[in-house]
Amino acid sequence: MFRVGLQVAFLAALVAIAAAAAPAPRIVAIGDVHGAGDAFVSILQKTGLIDAGRKWTGGSAVLVQTGDLMDRGQEARAVLDLMMALESQAASAGGRVQSLLGNHEVMNLIGETRDVAPELFRQFADEQSDARREQAYQSASKLSAEKPPDKTEWLAAHPAGYVEYREALSPSGPYGKWLRSKPIIAEINGSVFMHGGVNSEFTTDSLDNINKRIRRELNEFDEGFRWLQQHDLALPFYTLKETVQAAHDELARLEVKRKRESLTDDDVAEAKALLPILNIDASALLSEKGPLWFRGFSSWTDQEGAERMPALLKKYKVKRFVTAHTPQPSGRIATRFGNTLYLIDTGMLDGKFYPNGRPSALEIVGDEVKPIYVDK
């Protein structure tokens, strides 16, 4: 008995020594990219995470990208391809690439493409695109037989490559499948990384449950959209506006039927499938108060933050939040509320979108936190 107790104590001591000796991981967080491919590469190289050949050289480091790889800039596809490649390369080297969803990834996944650079659609076009586009228009006209769309306007709204782009972002497409596997929040070594922020007026869920809610709501949208397509009420390339209208029309039909007779079990199941689409503006996917869109972390006054941030840190048992979403006018990472909040969107896609913008990264090693810029 004495020998067993001694062995247990010895093993416990070894575990404690190993834990104490383990170095804190090097974490590098990067905010909104918005298709600024060259700028993204430059900051990855500046931080030593990739080499001139764009291969992972970060060893055991952790790269966290807090969402909004997409939209506005025309190099979004190259940025996605790079992140997908680095994910496997880092894992093989003992490191980690943690991609998080931002509001612009979610927008594209549900068919809201208003911020996609026109040049990006052309990158998805091939020699069959004109034929696919014509077939798509004919299908749309057939589905809207009572009021077919004006062909000139429709083709302008669906440029060459649009149909292929939507397919690539679908649940079975290479980019859509990859993005749908990502969370919106990651807690690593006492730091919470996310795109927008946690608004306690919108949710009091745990971080894990916030991730689960986003995944559930996205899946519900996909299921409802799939139902509409299976019943010839929508097409795979429908925009979000068109999808919501299709759901609205079908639910209106069910409401008329309900006033005449009892709904069948299939009717009830249909309504259940379509309601998440109709109510999507109130979901965590699109609500301005939700975790992907909330700007309170940037807009709170110092007094508001002094009251609210300690409560969030205590609730989630963490040291700090690292978020993006709101571009900082100075083009520099901002620190707020006694170094418990870091705002890391510095307008990487500079020029007409973000004057004074620049690529940046936030490096965290234990309790040491510092910004990194290409130009410094």
Short mmCIF file of N, CA and C in Angstrom, two decimals, residues 225-290:
data_model
loop_
_atom_site.label_atom_id
_atom_site.label_comp_id
_atom_site.label_asym_id
_atom_site.label_seq_id
_atom_site.Cartn_x
_atom_site.Cartn_y
_atom_site.Cartn_z
N PHE A 225 -33.61 25.59 -47.18
CA PHE A 225 -33.28 25.90 -48.57
C PHE A 225 -33.32 24.63 -49.41
N ARG A 226 -32.82 23.54 -48.86
CA ARG A 226 -32.85 22.26 -49.57
C ARG A 226 -34.30 21.82 -49.81
N TRP A 227 -35.16 22.02 -48.81
CA TRP A 227 -36.58 21.64 -48.96
C TRP A 227 -37.21 22.43 -50.11
N LEU A 228 -36.94 23.74 -50.16
CA LEU A 228 -37.49 24.57 -51.23
C LEU A 228 -37.04 24.08 -52.61
N GLN A 229 -35.77 23.70 -52.72
CA GLN A 229 -35.27 23.22 -54.00
C GLN A 229 -35.90 21.88 -54.38
N GLN A 230 -36.03 21.00 -53.40
CA GLN A 230 -36.60 19.68 -53.67
C GLN A 230 -38.06 19.76 -54.13
N HIS A 231 -38.74 20.84 -53.74
CA HIS A 231 -40.15 21.01 -54.11
C HIS A 231 -40.32 22.07 -55.20
N ASP A 232 -39.25 22.31 -55.95
CA ASP A 232 -39.28 23.22 -57.11
C ASP A 232 -39.80 24.61 -56.76
N LEU A 233 -39.39 25.10 -55.59
CA LEU A 233 -39.77 26.45 -55.15
C LEU A 233 -38.58 27.39 -55.08
N ALA A 234 -37.39 26.87 -55.29
CA ALA A 234 -36.17 27.67 -55.28
C ALA A 234 -35.11 26.96 -56.12
N LEU A 235 -34.08 27.70 -56.48
CA LEU A 235 -32.98 27.15 -57.27
C LEU A 235 -31.67 27.31 -56.50
N PRO A 236 -30.69 26.47 -56.78
CA PRO A 236 -29.45 26.47 -55.97
C PRO A 236 -28.73 27.81 -55.92
N PHE A 237 -28.90 28.64 -56.95
CA PHE A 237 -28.19 29.91 -57.02
C PHE A 237 -29.03 31.09 -56.52
N TYR A 238 -30.15 30.80 -55.88
CA TYR A 238 -30.99 31.88 -55.37
C TYR A 238 -30.23 32.75 -54.38
N THR A 239 -30.48 34.05 -54.45
CA THR A 239 -29.93 34.95 -53.44
C THR A 239 -30.71 34.78 -52.14
N LEU A 240 -30.19 35.35 -51.08
CA LEU A 240 -30.90 35.28 -49.80
C LEU A 240 -32.28 35.93 -49.93
N LYS A 241 -32.36 37.06 -50.60
CA LYS A 241 -33.64 37.75 -50.77
C LYS A 241 -34.64 36.85 -51.49
N GLU A 242 -34.20 36.18 -52.54
CA GLU A 242 -35.09 35.29 -53.28
C GLU A 242 -35.51 34.09 -52.44
N THR A 243 -34.59 33.58 -51.65
CA THR A 243 -34.90 32.42 -50.80
C THR A 243 -35.93 32.79 -49.74
N VAL A 244 -35.74 33.94 -49.10
CA VAL A 244 -36.68 34.40 -48.08
C VAL A 244 -38.06 34.63 -48.70
N GLN A 245 -38.10 35.18 -49.91
CA GLN A 245 -39.38 35.42 -50.58
C GLN A 245 -40.07 34.10 -50.89
N ALA A 246 -39.31 33.11 -51.33
CA ALA A 246 -39.90 31.80 -51.63
C ALA A 246 -40.48 31.16 -50.36
N ALA A 247 -39.76 31.28 -49.25
CA ALA A 247 -40.26 30.74 -47.98
C ALA A 247 -41.51 31.50 -47.54
N HIS A 248 -41.48 32.80 -47.69
CA HIS A 248 -42.63 33.63 -47.32
C HIS A 248 -43.87 33.24 -48.12
N ASP A 249 -43.72 33.08 -49.43
CA ASP A 249 -44.86 32.74 -50.28
C ASP A 249 -45.44 31.38 -49.91
N GLU A 250 -44.57 30.42 -49.63
CA GLU A 250 -45.06 29.08 -49.30
C GLU A 250 -45.74 29.07 -47.94
N LEU A 251 -45.20 29.79 -46.97
CA LEU A 251 -45.83 29.87 -45.66
C LEU A 251 -47.16 30.62 -45.74
N ALA A 252 -47.24 31.61 -46.62
CA ALA A 252 -48.50 32.32 -46.82
C ALA A 252 -49.56 31.38 -47.40
N ARG A 253 -49.13 30.51 -48.29
CA ARG A 253 -50.05 29.51 -48.85
C ARG A 253 -50.57 28.58 -47.76
N LEU A 254 -49.67 28.17 -46.87
CA LEU A 254 -50.09 27.30 -45.77
C LEU A 254 -51.05 28.01 -44.82
N GLU A 255 -50.84 29.31 -44.62
CA GLU A 255 -51.73 30.06 -43.74
C GLU A 255 -53.14 30.14 -44.33
N VAL A 256 -53.23 30.33 -45.63
CA VAL A 256 -54.53 30.33 -46.30
C VAL A 256 -55.20 28.97 -46.13
N LYS A 257 -54.44 27.92 -46.32
CA LYS A 257 -54.98 26.57 -46.17
C LYS A 257 -55.45 26.33 -44.74
N ARG A 258 -54.65 26.82 -43.76
CA ARG A 258 -55.01 26.59 -42.35
C ARG A 258 -56.35 27.21 -42.01
N LYS A 259 -56.69 28.30 -42.65
CA LYS A 259 -57.96 28.97 -42.37
C LYS A 259 -59.14 28.21 -42.96
N ARG A 260 -58.84 27.33 -43.94
CA ARG A 260 -59.91 26.55 -44.57
C ARG A 260 -60.05 25.16 -43.96
N GLU A 261 -58.93 24.58 -43.58
CA GLU A 261 -58.93 23.19 -43.11
C GLU A 261 -57.72 22.95 -42.21
N SER A 262 -57.71 21.81 -41.58
CA SER A 262 -56.60 21.47 -40.70
C SER A 262 -55.36 21.15 -41.52
N LEU A 263 -54.23 21.56 -41.02
CA LEU A 263 -52.97 21.25 -41.68
C LEU A 263 -52.58 19.80 -41.42
N THR A 264 -51.98 19.18 -42.39
CA THR A 264 -51.50 17.81 -42.23
C THR A 264 -50.17 17.81 -41.49
N ASP A 265 -49.74 16.63 -41.11
CA ASP A 265 -48.43 16.52 -40.45
C ASP A 265 -47.32 17.00 -41.39
N ASP A 266 -47.47 16.72 -42.69
CA ASP A 266 -46.47 17.18 -43.66
C ASP A 266 -46.46 18.70 -43.75
N ASP A 267 -47.64 19.31 -43.67
CA ASP A 267 -47.72 20.77 -43.69
C ASP A 267 -46.98 21.38 -42.50
N VAL A 268 -47.21 20.78 -41.33
CA VAL A 268 -46.57 21.28 -40.11
C VAL A 268 -45.05 21.12 -40.21
N ALA A 269 -44.61 19.98 -40.74
CA ALA A 269 -43.17 19.75 -40.90
C ALA A 269 -42.58 20.76 -41.89
N GLU A 270 -43.34 21.08 -42.94
CA GLU A 270 -42.89 22.06 -43.92
C GLU A 270 -42.73 23.44 -43.29
N ALA A 271 -43.74 23.84 -42.52
CA ALA A 271 -43.68 25.14 -41.86
C ALA A 271 -42.49 25.21 -40.91
N LYS A 272 -42.25 24.14 -40.20
CA LYS A 272 -41.12 24.08 -39.26
C LYS A 272 -39.80 24.23 -40.01
N ALA A 273 -39.72 23.66 -41.21
CA ALA A 273 -38.48 23.73 -42.00
C ALA A 273 -38.25 25.13 -42.56
N LEU A 274 -39.34 25.85 -42.85
CA LEU A 274 -39.21 27.14 -43.53
C LEU A 274 -39.17 28.34 -42.60
N LEU A 275 -39.69 28.20 -41.40
CA LEU A 275 -39.71 29.34 -40.47
C LEU A 275 -38.32 29.90 -40.16
N PRO A 276 -37.29 29.08 -40.00
CA PRO A 276 -35.95 29.64 -39.76
C PRO A 276 -35.48 30.56 -40.89
N ILE A 277 -35.89 30.29 -42.12
CA ILE A 277 -35.53 31.18 -43.22
C ILE A 277 -36.27 32.50 -43.10
N LEU A 278 -37.56 32.42 -42.82
CA LEU A 278 -38.37 33.63 -42.72
C LEU A 278 -37.90 34.52 -41.57
N ASN A 279 -37.42 33.90 -40.49
CA ASN A 279 -37.02 34.66 -39.30
C ASN A 279 -35.51 34.86 -39.20
N ILE A 280 -34.82 34.74 -40.31
CA ILE A 280 -33.35 34.73 -40.25
C ILE A 280 -32.76 36.04 -39.75
N ASP A 281 -33.46 37.17 -39.96
CA ASP A 281 -32.93 38.45 -39.49
C ASP A 281 -32.78 38.50 -37.97
N ALA A 282 -33.59 37.71 -37.27
CA ALA A 282 -33.54 37.69 -35.81
C ALA A 282 -32.58 36.63 -35.27
N SER A 283 -32.01 35.84 -36.16
CA SER A 283 -31.12 34.76 -35.74
C SER A 283 -29.76 35.30 -35.35
N ALA A 284 -28.95 34.45 -34.73
CA ALA A 284 -27.57 34.83 -34.40
C ALA A 284 -26.72 35.00 -35.65
N LEU A 285 -27.20 34.49 -36.77
CA LEU A 285 -26.47 34.61 -38.02
C LEU A 285 -26.46 36.05 -38.54
N LEU A 286 -27.57 36.76 -38.37
CA LEU A 286 -27.71 38.08 -38.97
C LEU A 286 -28.07 39.21 -38.01
N SER A 287 -28.47 38.90 -36.80
CA SER A 287 -28.86 39.96 -35.87
C SER A 287 -27.69 40.88 -35.56
N GLU A 288 -27.94 42.19 -35.63
CA GLU A 288 -26.87 43.15 -35.33
C GLU A 288 -26.46 43.10 -33.86
N LYS A 289 -27.27 42.45 -33.05
CA LYS A 289 -26.92 42.29 -31.64
C LYS A 289 -26.21 40.96 -31.37
N GLY A 290 -26.11 40.12 -32.39
CA GLY A 290 -25.53 38.80 -32.24
C GLY A 290 -24.01 38.80 -32.27
#
